[in-house]
Short mmCIF file of C-alpha atoms in Angstrom, two decimals:
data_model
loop_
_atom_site.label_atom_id
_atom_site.label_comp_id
_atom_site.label_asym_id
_atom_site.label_seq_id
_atom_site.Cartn_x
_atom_site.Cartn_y
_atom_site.Cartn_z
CA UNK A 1 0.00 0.00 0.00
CA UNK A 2 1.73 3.19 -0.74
CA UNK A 3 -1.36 5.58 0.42
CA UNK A 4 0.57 8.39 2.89
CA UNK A 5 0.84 7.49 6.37
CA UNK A 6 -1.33 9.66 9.33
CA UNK A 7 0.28 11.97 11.40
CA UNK A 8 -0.31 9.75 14.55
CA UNK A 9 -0.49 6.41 14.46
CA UNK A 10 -1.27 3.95 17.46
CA UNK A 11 -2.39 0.43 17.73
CA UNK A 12 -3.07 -2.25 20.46
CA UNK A 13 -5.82 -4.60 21.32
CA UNK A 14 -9.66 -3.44 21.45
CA UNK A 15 -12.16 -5.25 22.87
CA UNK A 16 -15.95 -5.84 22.81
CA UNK A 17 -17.32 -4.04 26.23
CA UNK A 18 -20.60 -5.02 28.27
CA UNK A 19 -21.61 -2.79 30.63
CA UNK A 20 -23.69 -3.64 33.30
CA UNK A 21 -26.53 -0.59 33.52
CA UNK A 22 -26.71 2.08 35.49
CA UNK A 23 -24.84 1.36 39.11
CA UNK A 24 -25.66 -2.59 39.08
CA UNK A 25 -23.47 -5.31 39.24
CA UNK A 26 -23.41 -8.10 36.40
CA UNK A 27 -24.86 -10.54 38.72
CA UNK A 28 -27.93 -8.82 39.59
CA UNK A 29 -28.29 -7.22 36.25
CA UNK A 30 -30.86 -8.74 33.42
CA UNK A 31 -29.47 -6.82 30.80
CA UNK A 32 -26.14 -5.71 29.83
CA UNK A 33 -25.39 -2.55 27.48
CA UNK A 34 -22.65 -3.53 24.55
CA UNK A 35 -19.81 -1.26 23.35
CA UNK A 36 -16.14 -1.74 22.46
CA UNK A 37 -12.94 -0.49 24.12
CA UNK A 38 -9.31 -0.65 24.28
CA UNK A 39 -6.88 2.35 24.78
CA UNK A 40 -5.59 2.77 21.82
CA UNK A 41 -8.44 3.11 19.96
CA UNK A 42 -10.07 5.47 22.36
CA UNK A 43 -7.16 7.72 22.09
CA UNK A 44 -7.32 7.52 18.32
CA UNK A 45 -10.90 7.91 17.91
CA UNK A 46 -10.24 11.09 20.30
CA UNK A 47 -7.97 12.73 18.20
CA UNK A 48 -9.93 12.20 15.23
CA UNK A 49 -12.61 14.24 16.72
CA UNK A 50 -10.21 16.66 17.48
CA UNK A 51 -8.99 16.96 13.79
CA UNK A 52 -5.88 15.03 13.84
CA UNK A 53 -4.95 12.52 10.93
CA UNK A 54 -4.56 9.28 13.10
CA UNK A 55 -4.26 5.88 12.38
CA UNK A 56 -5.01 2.76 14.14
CA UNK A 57 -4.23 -0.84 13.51
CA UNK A 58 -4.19 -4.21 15.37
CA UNK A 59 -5.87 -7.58 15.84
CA UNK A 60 -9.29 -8.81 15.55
CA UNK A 61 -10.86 -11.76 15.91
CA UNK A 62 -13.24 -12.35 12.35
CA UNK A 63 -16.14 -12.81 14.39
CA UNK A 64 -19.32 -10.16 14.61
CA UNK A 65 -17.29 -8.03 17.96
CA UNK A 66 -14.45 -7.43 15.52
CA UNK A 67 -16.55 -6.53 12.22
CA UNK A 68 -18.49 -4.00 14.37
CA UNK A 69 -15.36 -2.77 16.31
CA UNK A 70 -13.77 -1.99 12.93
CA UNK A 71 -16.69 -0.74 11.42
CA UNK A 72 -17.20 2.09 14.25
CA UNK A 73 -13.63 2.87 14.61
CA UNK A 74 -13.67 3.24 10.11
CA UNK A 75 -16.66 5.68 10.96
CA UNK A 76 -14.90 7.97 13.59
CA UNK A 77 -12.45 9.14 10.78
CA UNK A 78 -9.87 6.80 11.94
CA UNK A 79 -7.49 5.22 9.23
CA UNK A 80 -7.89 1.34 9.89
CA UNK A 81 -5.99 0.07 6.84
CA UNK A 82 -3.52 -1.65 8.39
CA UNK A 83 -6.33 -3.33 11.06
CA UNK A 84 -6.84 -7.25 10.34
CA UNK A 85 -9.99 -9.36 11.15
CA UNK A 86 -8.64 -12.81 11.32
CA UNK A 87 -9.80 -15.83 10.71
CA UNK A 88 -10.14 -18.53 13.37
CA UNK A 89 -9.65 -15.89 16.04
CA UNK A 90 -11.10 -14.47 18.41
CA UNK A 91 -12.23 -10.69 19.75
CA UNK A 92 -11.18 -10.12 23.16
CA UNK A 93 -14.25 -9.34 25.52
CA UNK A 94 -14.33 -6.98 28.87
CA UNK A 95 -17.33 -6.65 31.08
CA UNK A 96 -17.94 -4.01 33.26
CA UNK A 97 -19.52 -3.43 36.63
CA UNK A 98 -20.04 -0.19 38.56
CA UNK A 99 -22.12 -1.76 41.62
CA UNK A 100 -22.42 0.96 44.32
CA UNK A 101 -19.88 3.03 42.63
CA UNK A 102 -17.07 0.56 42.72
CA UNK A 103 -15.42 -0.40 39.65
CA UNK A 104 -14.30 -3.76 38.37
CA UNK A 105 -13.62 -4.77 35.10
CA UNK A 106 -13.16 -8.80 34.05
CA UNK A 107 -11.01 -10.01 31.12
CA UNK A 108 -12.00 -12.25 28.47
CA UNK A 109 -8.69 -11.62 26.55
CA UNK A 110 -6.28 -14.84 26.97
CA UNK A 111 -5.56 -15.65 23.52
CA UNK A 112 -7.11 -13.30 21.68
CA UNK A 113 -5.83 -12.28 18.19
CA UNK A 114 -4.50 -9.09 19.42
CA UNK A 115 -2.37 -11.09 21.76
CA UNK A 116 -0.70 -13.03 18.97
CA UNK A 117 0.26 -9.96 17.01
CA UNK A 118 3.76 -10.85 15.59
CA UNK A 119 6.51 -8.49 14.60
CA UNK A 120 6.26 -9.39 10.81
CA UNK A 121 2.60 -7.91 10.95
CA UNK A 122 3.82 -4.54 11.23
CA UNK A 123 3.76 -2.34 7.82
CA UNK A 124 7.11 -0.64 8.83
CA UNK A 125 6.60 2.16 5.74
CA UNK A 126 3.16 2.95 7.52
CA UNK A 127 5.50 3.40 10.59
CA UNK A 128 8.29 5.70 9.52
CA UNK A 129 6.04 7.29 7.47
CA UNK A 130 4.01 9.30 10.66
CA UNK A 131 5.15 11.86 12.71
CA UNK A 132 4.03 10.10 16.22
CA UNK A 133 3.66 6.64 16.96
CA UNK A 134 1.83 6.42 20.21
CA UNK A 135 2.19 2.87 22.38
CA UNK A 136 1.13 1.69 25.85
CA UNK A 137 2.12 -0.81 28.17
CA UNK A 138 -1.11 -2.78 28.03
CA UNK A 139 0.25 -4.20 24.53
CA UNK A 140 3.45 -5.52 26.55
CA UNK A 141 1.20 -7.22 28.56
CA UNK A 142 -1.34 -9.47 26.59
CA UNK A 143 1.55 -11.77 25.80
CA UNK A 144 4.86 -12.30 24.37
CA UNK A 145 4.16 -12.02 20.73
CA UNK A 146 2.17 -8.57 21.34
CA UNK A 147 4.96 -7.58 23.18
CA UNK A 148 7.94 -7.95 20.79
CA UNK A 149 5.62 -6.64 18.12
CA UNK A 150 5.16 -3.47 20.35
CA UNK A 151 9.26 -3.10 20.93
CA UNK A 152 9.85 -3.63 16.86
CA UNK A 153 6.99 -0.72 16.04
CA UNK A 154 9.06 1.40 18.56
CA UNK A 155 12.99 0.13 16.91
CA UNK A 156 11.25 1.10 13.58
CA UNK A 157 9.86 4.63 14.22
CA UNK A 158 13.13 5.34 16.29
CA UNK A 159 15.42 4.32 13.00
CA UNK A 160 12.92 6.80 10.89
CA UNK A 161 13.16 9.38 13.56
CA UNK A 162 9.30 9.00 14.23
CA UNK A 163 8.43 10.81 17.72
CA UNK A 164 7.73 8.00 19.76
CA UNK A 165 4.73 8.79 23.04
CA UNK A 166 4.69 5.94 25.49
CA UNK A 167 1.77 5.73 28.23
CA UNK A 168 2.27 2.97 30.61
CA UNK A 169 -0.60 2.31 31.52
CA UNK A 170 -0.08 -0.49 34.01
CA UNK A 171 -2.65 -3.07 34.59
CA UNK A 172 -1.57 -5.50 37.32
CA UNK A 173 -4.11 -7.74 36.21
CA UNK A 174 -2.89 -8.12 33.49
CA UNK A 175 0.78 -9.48 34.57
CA UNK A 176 3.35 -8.84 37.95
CA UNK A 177 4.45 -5.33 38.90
CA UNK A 178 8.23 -6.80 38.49
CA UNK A 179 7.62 -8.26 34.96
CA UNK A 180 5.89 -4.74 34.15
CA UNK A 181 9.12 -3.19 35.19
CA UNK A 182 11.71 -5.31 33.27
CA UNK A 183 9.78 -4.28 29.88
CA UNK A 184 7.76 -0.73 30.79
CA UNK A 185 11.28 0.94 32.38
CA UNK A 186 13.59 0.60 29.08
CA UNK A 187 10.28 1.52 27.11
CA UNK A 188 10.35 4.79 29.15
CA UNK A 189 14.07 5.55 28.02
CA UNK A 190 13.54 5.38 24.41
CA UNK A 191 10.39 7.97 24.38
CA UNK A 192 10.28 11.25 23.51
CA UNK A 193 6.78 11.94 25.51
CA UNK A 194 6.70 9.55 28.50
CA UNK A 195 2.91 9.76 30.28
CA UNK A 196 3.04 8.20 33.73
CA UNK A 197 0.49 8.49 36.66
CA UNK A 198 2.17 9.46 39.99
CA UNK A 199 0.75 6.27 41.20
CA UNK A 200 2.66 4.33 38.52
CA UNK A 201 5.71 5.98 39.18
CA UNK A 202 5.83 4.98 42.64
CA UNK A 203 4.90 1.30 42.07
CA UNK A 204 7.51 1.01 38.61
CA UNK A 205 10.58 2.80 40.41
CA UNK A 206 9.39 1.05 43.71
CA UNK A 207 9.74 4.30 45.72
CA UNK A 208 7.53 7.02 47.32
CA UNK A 209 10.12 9.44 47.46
CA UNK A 210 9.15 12.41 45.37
CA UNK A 211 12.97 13.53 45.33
CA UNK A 212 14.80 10.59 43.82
CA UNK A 213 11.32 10.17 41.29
CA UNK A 214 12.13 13.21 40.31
CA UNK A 215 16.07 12.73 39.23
CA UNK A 216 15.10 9.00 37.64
CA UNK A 217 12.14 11.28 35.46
CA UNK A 218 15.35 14.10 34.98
CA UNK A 219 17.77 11.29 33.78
CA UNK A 220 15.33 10.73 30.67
CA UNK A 221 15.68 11.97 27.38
CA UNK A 222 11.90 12.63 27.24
CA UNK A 223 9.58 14.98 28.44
CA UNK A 224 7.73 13.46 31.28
CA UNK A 225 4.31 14.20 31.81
CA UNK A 226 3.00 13.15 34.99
CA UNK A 227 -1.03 12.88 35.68
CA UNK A 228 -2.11 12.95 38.64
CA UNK A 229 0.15 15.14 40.56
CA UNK A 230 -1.45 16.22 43.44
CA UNK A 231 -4.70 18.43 41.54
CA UNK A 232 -2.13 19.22 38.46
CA UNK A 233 -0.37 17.60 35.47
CA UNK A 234 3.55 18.03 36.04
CA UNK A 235 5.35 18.76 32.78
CA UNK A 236 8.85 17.68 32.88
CA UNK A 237 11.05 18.94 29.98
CA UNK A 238 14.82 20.48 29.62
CA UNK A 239 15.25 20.84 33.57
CA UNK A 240 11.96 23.07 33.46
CA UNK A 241 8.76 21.95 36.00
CA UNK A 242 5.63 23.73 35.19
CA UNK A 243 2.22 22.52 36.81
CA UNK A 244 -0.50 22.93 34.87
CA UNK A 245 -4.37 22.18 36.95
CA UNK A 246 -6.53 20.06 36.12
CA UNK A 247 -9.70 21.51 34.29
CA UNK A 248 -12.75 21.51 36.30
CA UNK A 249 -15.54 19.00 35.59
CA UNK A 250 -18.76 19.95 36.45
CA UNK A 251 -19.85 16.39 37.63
CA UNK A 252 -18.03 13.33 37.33
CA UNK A 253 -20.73 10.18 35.94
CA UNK A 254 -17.70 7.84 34.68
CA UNK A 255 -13.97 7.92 35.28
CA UNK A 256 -13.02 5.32 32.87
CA UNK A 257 -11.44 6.64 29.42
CA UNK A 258 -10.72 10.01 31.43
CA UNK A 259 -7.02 9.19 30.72
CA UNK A 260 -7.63 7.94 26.81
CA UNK A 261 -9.41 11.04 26.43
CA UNK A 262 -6.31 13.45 28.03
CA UNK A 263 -4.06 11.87 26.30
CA UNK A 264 -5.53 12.10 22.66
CA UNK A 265 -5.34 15.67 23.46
CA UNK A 266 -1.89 15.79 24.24
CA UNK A 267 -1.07 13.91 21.29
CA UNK A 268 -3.04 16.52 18.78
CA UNK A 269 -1.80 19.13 19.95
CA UNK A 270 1.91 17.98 19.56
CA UNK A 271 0.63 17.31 16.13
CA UNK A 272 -0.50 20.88 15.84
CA UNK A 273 2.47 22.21 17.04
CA UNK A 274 1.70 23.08 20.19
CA UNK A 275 4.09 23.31 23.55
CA UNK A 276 4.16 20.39 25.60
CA UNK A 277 2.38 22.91 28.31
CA UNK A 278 0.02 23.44 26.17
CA UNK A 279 -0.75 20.16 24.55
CA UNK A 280 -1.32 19.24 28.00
CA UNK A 281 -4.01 21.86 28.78
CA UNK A 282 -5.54 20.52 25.81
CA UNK A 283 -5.72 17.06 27.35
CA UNK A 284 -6.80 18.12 30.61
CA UNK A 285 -9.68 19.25 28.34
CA UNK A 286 -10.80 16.80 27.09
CA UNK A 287 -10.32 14.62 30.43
CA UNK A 288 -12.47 16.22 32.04
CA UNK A 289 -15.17 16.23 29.65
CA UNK A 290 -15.04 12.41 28.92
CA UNK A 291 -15.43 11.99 32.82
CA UNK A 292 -19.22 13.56 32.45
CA UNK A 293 -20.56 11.04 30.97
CA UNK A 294 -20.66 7.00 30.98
CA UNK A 295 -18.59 4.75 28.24
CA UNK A 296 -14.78 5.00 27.45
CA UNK A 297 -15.13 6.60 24.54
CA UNK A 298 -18.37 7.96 23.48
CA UNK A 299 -17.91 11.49 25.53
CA UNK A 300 -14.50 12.31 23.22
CA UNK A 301 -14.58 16.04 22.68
CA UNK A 302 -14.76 17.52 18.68
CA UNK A 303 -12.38 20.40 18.59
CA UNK A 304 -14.93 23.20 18.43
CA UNK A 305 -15.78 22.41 21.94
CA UNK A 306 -12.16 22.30 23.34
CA UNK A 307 -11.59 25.33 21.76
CA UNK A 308 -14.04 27.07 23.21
CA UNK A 309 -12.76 26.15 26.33
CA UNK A 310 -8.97 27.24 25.41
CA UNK A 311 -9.85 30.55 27.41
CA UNK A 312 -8.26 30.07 30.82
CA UNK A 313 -4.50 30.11 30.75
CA UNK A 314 -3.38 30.50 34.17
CA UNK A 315 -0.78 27.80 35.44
CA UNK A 316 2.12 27.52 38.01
CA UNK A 317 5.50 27.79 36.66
CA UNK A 318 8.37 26.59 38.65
#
């Protein structure tokens, strides 16, 4: 295929999602509400919304969750060329249960076609041909052969001198906290845009001490964006620390995809140009707005709305 490449591409597994309604649990519930999800996808249907060229590709099982997974992504403007439904595998599945305002979430993912991604998968002239290749550490984890397809996409868009954003996003159900450090921590060094949690930080450099978190983020080549810094985002980058607040959310329905939905911000406005600082305000944006309403993805922002909230532009420098 020689069609040009998107400015951002990302890719990872997506699931089908059932979602128990309202605030019950899945065994008291009749009913369940259907959906799809998966990080990747979330953050490129996000920026798609917002107006950036994105990509996304992966695996699918050739079964009806897949075809209607890649049809909805296809409809979000989202360039699934390089996507596969396969035959013979499966979708992975996720249910979801919010019963008296707790969260849990159950896997139906062991060997699901996105966890047999393979290396020789990858289109590597779709690769170098972007600007930003965007990964997570939830790819690392579904299993060995997603995993050493994730640290070839990142080899190839380093050799090209594609930008390479990497959000860790640890899930400890998903594998140990010391197998998530042997692969997440060199992952971190080869970014350009590294997106930790402060919780993650603590648990992957096995430390609470803000000072020597602090000169491990330093010793980095990239710029370090840290959510959930106290009630700010901490933007890392050159020897420079600026905070920047969260944005205010009215009312909070649904947490889940809040992070999805900052960081497809971030990522278009790097694509736009924009200041790390300001890419970030971007996110917080569109964070907060995802967090109004239920679903991981359905609340994504278009960009008329963020922009009519680019207005406020206080933050703490220091």
């Amino acid at each position: 295929m020689d069609m040009k490449s998107p400015d951002l591409i990302t890719f990872g597994e997506t699931m089908g999602l059932f979602m128990a309604p309202e605030y019950r649990g899945l065994e008291q519930s009749a009913t369940v509400e259907q959906s799809f999800g998966g990080a990747e996808s979330n953050v490129a249907v996000g920026a798609a919304r917002l107006g950036c060229p994105v990509g996304w590709f992966g695996a699918l099982g050739d079964d009806p969750f897949g075809a209607k997974i890649l049809k909805a992504i296809r409809g979000e403007g989202v360039d699934v060329s390089r996507a596969r439904l396969v035959p013979g595998e499966e979708t992975g599945l996720m249910f979801r249960e919010n019963a008296g305002g707790k969260l849990a979430v159950h896997y139906r993912r062991k060997g699901s076609a996105a966890s047999r991604m393979r290396p020789e998968h990858l289109d590597e002239t779709y690769i170098a041909g972007s600007k930003l290749l965007h990964v997570t550490g939830i790819t690392a984890a579904i299993g060995e052969h997603a995993r050493e397809t994730l640290l070839e996409a990142v080899r190839i868009a380093k050799q090209a001198g594609v930008r390479v954003c990497f959000d860790p996003n640890l899930r400890l159900k998903l594998w140990s906290l010391e197998e998530a450090r042997r692969t997440l921590l060199p992952l971190a060094e080869h970014a350009d845009y590294f997106l930790p949690g402060w919780d993650e930080l603590q648990l992957l450099y096995d430390t609470k001490d803000e000072a020597e978190i602090m000169d491990r983020l330093a010793a980095l080549k990239a710029i370090s964006v840290v959510k959930g810094y106290g009630e700010a985002t901490l933007v890392l980058e050159g020897g420079k620390r600026t905070e920047v607040p969260f944005h205010p959310a009215a009312k909070v329905v649904d947490t889940v995809g809040a992070g999805d939905g900052f960081c497809a911000g971030f990522l278009t406005g790097i694509v736009k140009g924009e200041s790390a600082v300001e890419a970030v305000r971007i996110g917080s944006i569109c964070g907060s707005l995802v967090v109004q309403s239920r679903g991981d993805w359905e609340a994504l922002p278009d960009w008329r709305t963020v922009e009519g909230l680019l207005t406020d532009r206080v933050w703490v420098e220091r």
